Short mmCIF file of C-alpha atoms and ligand atoms in Angstrom, two decimals:
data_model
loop_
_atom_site.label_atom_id
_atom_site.label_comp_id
_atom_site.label_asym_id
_atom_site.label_seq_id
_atom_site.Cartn_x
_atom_site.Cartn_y
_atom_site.Cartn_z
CA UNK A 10 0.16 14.66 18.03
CA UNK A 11 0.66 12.53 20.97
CA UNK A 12 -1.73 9.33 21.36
CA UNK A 13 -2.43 7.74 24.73
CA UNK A 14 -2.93 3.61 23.62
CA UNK A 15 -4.95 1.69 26.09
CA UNK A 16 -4.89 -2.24 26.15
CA UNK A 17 -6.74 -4.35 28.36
CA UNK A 18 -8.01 -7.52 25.78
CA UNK A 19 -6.33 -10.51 27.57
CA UNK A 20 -4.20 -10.57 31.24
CA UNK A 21 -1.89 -7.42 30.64
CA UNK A 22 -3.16 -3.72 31.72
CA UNK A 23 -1.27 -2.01 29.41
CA UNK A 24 -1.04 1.98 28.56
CA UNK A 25 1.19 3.83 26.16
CA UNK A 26 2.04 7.23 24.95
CA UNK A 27 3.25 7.63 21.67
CA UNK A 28 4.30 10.93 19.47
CA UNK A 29 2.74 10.95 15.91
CA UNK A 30 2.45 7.33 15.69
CA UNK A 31 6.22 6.81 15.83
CA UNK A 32 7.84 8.43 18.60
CA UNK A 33 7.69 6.05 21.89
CA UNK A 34 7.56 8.31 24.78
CA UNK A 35 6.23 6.37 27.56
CA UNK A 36 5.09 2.09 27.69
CA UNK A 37 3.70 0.65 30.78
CA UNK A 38 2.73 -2.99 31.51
CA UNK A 39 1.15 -4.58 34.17
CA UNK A 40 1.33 -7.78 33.69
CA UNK A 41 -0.88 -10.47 35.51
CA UNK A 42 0.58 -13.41 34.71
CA UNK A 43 2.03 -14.77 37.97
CA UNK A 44 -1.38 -14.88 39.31
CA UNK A 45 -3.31 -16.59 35.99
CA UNK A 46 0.22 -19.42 36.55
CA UNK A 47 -1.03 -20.53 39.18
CA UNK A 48 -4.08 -21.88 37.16
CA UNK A 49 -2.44 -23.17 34.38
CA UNK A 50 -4.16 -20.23 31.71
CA UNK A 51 -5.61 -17.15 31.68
CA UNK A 52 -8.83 -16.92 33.60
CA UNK A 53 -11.26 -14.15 32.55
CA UNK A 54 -13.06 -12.88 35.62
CA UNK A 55 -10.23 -12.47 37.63
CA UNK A 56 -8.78 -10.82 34.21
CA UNK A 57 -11.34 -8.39 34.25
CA UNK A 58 -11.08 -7.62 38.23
CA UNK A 59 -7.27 -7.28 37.95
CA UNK A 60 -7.61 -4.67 34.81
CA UNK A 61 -10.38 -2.78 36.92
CA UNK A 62 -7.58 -2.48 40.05
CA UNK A 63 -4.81 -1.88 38.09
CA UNK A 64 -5.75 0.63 35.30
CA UNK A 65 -5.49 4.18 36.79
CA UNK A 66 -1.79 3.27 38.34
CA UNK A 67 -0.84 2.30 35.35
CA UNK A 68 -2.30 5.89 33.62
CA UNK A 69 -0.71 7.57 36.60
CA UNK A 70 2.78 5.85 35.41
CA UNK A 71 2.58 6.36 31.86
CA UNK A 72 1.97 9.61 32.00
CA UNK A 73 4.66 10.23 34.66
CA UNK A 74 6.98 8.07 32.14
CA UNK A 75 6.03 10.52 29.04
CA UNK A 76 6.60 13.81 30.86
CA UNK A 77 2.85 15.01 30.26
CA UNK A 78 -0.35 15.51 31.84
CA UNK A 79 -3.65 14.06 30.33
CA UNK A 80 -4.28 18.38 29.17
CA UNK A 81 -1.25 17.81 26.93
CA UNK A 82 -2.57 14.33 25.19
CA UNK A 83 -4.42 14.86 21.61
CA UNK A 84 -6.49 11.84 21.96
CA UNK A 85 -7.27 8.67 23.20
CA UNK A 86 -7.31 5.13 21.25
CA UNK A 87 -7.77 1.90 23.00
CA UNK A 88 -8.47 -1.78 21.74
CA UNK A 89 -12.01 -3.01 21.29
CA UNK A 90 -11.22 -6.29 19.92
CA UNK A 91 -10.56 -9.12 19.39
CA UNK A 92 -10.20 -10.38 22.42
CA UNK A 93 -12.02 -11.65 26.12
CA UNK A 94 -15.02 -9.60 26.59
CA UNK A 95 -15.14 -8.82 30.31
CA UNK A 96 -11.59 -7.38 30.15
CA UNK A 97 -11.62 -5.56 26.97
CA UNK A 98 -14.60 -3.63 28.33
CA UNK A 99 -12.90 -2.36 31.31
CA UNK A 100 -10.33 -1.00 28.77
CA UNK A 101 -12.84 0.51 26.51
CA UNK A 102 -15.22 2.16 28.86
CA UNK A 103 -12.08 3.50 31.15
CA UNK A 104 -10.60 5.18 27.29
CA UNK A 105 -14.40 6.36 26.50
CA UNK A 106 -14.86 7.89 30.28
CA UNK A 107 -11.13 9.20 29.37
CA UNK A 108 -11.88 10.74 26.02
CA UNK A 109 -15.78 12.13 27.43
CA UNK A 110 -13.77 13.61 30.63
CA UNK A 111 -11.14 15.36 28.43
CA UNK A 112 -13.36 15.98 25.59
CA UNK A 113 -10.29 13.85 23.06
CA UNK A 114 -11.23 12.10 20.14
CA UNK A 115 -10.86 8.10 20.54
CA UNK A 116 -9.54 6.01 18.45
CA UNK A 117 -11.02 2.36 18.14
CA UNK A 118 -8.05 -0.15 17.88
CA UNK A 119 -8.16 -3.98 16.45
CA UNK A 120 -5.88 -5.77 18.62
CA UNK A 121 -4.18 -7.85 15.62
CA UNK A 122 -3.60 -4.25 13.98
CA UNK A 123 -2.33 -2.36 16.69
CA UNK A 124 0.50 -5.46 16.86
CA UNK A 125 1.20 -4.50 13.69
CA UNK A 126 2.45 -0.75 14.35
CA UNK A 127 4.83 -1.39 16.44
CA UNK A 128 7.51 -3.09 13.93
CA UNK A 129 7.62 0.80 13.13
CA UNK A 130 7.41 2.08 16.59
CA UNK A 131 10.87 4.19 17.36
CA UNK A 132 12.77 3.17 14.39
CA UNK A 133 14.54 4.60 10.84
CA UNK A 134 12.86 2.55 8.42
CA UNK A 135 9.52 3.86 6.91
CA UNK A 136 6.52 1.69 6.43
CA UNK A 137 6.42 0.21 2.79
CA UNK A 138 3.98 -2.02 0.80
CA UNK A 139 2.73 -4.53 0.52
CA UNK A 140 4.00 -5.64 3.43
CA UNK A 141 3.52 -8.90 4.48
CA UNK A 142 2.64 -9.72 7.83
CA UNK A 143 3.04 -12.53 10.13
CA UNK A 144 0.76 -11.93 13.48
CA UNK A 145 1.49 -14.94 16.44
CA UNK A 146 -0.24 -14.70 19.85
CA UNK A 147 -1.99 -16.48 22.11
CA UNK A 148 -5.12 -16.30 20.00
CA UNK A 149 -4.31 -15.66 16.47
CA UNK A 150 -1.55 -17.21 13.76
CA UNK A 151 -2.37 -15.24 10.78
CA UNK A 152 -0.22 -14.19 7.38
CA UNK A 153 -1.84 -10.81 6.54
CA UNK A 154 -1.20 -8.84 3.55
CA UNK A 155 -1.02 -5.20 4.38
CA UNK A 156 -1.74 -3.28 1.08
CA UNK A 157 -1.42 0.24 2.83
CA UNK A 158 -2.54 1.92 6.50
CA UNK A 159 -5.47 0.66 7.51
CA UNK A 160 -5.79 -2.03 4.02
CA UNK A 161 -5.40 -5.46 4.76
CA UNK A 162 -5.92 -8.95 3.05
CA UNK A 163 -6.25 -11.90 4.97
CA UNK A 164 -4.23 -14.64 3.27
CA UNK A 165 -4.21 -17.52 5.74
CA UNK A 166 -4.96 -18.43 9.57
CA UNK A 167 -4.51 -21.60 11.87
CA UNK A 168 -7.33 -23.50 11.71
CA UNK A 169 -7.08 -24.77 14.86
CA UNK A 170 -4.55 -23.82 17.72
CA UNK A 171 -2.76 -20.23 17.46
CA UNK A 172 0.95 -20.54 17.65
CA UNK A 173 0.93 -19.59 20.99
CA UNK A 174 -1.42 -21.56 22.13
CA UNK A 175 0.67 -24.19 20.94
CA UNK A 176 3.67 -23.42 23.04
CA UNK A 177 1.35 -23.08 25.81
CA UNK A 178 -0.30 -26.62 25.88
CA UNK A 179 2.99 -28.21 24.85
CA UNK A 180 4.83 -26.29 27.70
CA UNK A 181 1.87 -28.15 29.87
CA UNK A 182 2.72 -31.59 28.95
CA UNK A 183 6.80 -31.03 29.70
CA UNK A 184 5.97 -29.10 33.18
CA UNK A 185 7.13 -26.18 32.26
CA UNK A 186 4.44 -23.72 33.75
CA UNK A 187 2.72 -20.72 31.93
CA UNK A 188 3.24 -18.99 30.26
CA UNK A 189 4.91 -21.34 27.96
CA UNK A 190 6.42 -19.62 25.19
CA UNK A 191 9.37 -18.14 26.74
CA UNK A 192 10.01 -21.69 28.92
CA UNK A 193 10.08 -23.16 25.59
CA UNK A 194 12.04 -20.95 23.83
CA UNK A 195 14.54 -20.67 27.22
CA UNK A 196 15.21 -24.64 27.18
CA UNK A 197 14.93 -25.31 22.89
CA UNK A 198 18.52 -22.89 23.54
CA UNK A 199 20.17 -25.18 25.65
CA UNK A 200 19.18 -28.25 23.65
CA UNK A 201 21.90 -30.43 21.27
CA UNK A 202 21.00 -30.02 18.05
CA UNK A 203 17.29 -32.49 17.99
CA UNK A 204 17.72 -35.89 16.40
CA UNK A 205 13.80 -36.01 16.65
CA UNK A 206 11.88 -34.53 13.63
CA UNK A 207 8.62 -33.99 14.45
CA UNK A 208 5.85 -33.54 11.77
CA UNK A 209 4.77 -30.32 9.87
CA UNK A 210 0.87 -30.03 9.64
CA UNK A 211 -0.20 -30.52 5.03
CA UNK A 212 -2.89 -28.20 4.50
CA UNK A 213 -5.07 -27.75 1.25
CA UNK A 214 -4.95 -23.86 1.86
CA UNK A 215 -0.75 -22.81 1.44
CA UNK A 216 -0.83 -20.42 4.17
CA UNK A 217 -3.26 -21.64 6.51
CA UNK A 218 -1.57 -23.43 9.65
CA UNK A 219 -2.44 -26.43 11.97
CA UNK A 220 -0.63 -26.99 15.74
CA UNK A 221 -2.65 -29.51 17.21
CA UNK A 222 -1.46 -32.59 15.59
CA UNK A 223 1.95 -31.17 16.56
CA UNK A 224 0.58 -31.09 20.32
CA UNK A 225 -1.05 -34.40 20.12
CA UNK A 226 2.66 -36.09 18.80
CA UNK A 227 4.55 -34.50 21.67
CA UNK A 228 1.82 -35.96 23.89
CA UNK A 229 2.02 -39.46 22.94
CA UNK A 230 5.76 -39.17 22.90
CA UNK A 231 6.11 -37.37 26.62
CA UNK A 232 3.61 -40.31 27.45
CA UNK A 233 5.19 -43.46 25.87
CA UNK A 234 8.61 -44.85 26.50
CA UNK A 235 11.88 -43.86 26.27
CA UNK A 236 10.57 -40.13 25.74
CA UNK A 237 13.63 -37.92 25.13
CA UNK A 238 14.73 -35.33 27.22
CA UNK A 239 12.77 -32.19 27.90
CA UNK A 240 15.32 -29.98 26.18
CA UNK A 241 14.93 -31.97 22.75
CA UNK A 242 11.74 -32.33 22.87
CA UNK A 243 11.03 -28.76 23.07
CA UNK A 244 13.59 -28.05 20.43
CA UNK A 245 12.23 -30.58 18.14
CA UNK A 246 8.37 -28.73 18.87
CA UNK A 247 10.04 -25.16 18.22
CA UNK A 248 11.30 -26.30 15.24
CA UNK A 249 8.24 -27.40 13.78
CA UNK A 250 6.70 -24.87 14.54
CA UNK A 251 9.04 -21.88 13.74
CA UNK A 252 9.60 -23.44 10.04
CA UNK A 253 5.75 -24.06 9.37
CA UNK A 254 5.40 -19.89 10.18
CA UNK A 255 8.39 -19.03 8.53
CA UNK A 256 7.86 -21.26 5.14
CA UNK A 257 4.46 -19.86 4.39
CA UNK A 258 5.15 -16.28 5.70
CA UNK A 259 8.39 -16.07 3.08
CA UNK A 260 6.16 -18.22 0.19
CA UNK A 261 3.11 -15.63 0.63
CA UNK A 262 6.03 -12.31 0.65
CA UNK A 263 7.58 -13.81 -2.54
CA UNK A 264 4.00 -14.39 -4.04
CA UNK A 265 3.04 -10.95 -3.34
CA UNK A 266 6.41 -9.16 -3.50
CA UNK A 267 6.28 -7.75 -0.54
CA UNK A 268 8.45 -4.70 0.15
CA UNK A 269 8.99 -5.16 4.03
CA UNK A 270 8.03 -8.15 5.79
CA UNK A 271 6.78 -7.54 9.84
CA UNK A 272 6.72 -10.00 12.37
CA UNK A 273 4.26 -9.41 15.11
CA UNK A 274 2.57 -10.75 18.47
CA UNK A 275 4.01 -12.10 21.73
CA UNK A 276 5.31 -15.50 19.64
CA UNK A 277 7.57 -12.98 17.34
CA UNK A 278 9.36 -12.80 20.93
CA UNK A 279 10.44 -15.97 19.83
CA UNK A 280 14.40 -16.03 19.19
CA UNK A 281 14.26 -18.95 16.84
CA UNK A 282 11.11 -17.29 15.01
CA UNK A 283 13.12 -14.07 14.78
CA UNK A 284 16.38 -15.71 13.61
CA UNK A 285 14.92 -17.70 11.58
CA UNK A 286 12.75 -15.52 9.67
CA UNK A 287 15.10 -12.68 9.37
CA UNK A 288 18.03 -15.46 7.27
CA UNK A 289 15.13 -16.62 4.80
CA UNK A 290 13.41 -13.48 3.59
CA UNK A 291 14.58 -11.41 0.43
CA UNK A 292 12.43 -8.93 1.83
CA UNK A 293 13.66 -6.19 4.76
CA UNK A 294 12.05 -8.05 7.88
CA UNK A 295 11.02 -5.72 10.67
CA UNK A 296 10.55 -7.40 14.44
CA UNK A 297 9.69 -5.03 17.09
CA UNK A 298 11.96 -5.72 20.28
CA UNK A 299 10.39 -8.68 22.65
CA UNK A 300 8.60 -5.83 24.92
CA UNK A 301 7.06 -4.36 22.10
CA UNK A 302 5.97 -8.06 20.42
CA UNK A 303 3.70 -8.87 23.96
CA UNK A 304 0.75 -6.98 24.51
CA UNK A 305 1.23 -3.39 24.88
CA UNK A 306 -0.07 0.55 25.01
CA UNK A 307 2.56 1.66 23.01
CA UNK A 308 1.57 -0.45 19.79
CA UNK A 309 -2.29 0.20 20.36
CA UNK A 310 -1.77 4.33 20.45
CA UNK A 311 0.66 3.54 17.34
CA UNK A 312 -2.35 2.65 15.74
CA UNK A 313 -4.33 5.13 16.98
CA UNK A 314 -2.74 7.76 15.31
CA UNK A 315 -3.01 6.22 11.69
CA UNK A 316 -6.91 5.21 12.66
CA UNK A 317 -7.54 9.14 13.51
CA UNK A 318 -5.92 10.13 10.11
CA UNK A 319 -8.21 8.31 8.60
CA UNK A 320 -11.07 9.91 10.28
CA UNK A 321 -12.18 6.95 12.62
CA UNK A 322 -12.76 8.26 15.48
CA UNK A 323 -15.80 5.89 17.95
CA UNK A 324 -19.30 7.37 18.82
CA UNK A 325 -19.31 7.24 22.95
CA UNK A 326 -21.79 4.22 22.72
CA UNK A 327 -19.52 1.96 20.63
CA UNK A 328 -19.14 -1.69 21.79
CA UNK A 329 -16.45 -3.88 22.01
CA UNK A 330 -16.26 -6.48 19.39
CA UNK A 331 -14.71 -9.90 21.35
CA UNK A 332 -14.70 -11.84 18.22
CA UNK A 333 -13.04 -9.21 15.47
CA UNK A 334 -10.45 -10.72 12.81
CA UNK A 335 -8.61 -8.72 10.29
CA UNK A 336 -8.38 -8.52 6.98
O1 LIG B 582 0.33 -11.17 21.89
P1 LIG B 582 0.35 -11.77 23.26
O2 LIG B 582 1.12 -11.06 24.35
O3 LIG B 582 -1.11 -11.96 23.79
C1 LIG B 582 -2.16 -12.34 22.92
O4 LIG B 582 -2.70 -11.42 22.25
O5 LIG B 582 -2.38 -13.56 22.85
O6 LIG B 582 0.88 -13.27 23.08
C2 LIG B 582 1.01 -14.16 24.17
C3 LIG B 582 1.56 -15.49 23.63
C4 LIG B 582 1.56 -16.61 24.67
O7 LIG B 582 0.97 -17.75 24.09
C5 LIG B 582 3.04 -16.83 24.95
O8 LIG B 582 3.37 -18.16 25.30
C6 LIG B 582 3.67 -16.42 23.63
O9 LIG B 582 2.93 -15.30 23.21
N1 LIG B 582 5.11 -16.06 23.76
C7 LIG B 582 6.10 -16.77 23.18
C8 LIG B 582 7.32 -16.17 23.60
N2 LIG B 582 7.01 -15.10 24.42
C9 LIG B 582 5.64 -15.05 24.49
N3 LIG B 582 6.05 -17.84 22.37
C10 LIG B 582 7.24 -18.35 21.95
N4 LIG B 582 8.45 -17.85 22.33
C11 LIG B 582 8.55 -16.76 23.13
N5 LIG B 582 9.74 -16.28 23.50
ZN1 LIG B 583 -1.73 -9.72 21.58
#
């Protein structure tokens, strides 16, 4: 059954094909980031405008990419949340029009959960649970037990800035442009190992997180004296950061014996994250490759696929839901 995954809830138009859930047979992205960089963030009307210009290229391409012709795709799934309202809607009306047109099924998609399927997107290794999940964007740090497809337990969430977020207001204060993840994670490689220790966040919840007061240290540093060099400083932050996710991810997999553990989201691009996690687990850990961790089609028609075996397929007036969690 091949699944065409459409993904349009933040600055990436992205569209997949995938073979029963598994098989990656085409993954397109267009990304807009050069354009939201020169504002510092993502802005959400040009967002929506961009996805609205960009979205049937991108079709065209990744259904040149798979070898097939929307006649040969079984259905459509596409993500309805969470995520920026103006440009998840131009996703979700283009996938109903799509499905209506073609007379396909579609699948509704949670963002978080189509980052999930793609740890098992063109691999060996079969899902098992629980697994425990760790999901890091832009907008979301959560630890998310996954008790089977489509069964999932929210153990813990930031309660303030997502990791990502994190790397992107601390890239701010050291220059480094957006988005600031990779910048970060680029110059934290080059750095001598950090003499600075910078504070991890005490929380009365064990797996809930906190970033800001991390932010708000590297900002007084970067604006007092004698601030150390860029390259430490972002190691120092990445280190923080990366052991805060990676302690409580492990803790809640030992607590629940987890049978895999799955990193997920565009901060599992992360090298230190990935290394990291990876040396500390008992468990198997699973980390999709860094094109498959950002925003993607492929993961979203991944998802698809287990959300039509189920039987959830969306009425043709369904909504998108901006402010959807998991678990
Ligand atoms: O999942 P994603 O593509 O979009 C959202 O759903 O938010 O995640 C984007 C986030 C950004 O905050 C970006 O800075 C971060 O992922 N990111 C990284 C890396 N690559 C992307 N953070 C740390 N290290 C990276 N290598
Ligand atoms: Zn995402």
């Amino acid at each position: 059954m091949k699944v065409l995954g459409i993904e349009t809830s933040c600055d990436e138009t992205a569209i997949g094909v995938v073979e029963d859930g598994r098989r990656l047979l085409s993954s397109v992205v267009a990304s807009q980031v050069e354009m939201h960089a020169t504002y510092g963030g993502v802005v959400p009307e040009l967002a929506s405008r961009q996805h609205v210009g960009a979205i049937i290229p991108v079709l065209d391409q990744a259904l040149r990419e798979a070898g097939c012709a929307m006649g040969e795709i079984d259905a459509v799934a596409a993500t309805y949340g969470p995520g920026l309202a103006g440009a998840l809607l131009v996703g979700w009306n283009f996938a109903k029009a799509l499905a209506y047109a073609h007379d396909k099924p579609l699948a509704p998609v949670n963002h978080l959960e189509g980052h999930i399927y793609a740890a098992w997107l063109d691999r060996e290794e079969q899902a098992k649970f629980p697994a425990l999940v760790l999901i890091v964007s832009g907008g979301h740090s959560d630890v998310v037990l996954m008790e089977g497809h489509g069964r999932y337990r929210r153990l813990g969430q930031t309660v303030d800035d997502a990791a990502g977020e994190a790397f992107d207001k601390v890239a701010r204060l050291l220059g480094l442009g957006f988005p600031g993840g990779p910048a970060i994670d680029r110059l934290a490689r080059d750095a001598p190992k950090p003499s600075l220790r910078l504070p991890r966040a005490r929380l009365d919840q064990p797996y809930d997180f906190s970033f800001s007061g991390l932010k708000t240290k590297v900002q007084q540093i970067v604006r007092g004296d004698g601030a150390p060099d860029a390259r430490e400083l972002a190691a120092a932050f990445q280190e923080s950061v990366v052991d805060s996710l990676v302690t409580k991810a492990i803790a809640a997999a030992d607590e629940n014996e987890a049978q895999q553990v799955i990193l997920s989201g565009g901060v599992a691009a992360n090298s230190a994250l990935r290394a990291e996690l990876v040396e500390r687990s008992r468990a198997p850990v699973l980390v999709p490759p860094p094109a498959l961790c950002t925003d993607n089609g492929a993961m979203i028609a991944a998802c698809g696929y287990y959300r039509l075996l189920a039987g959830d397929v969306a009425q043709l007036d369904a909504d998108v839901a901006p402010g959807l969690v998991i678990g």
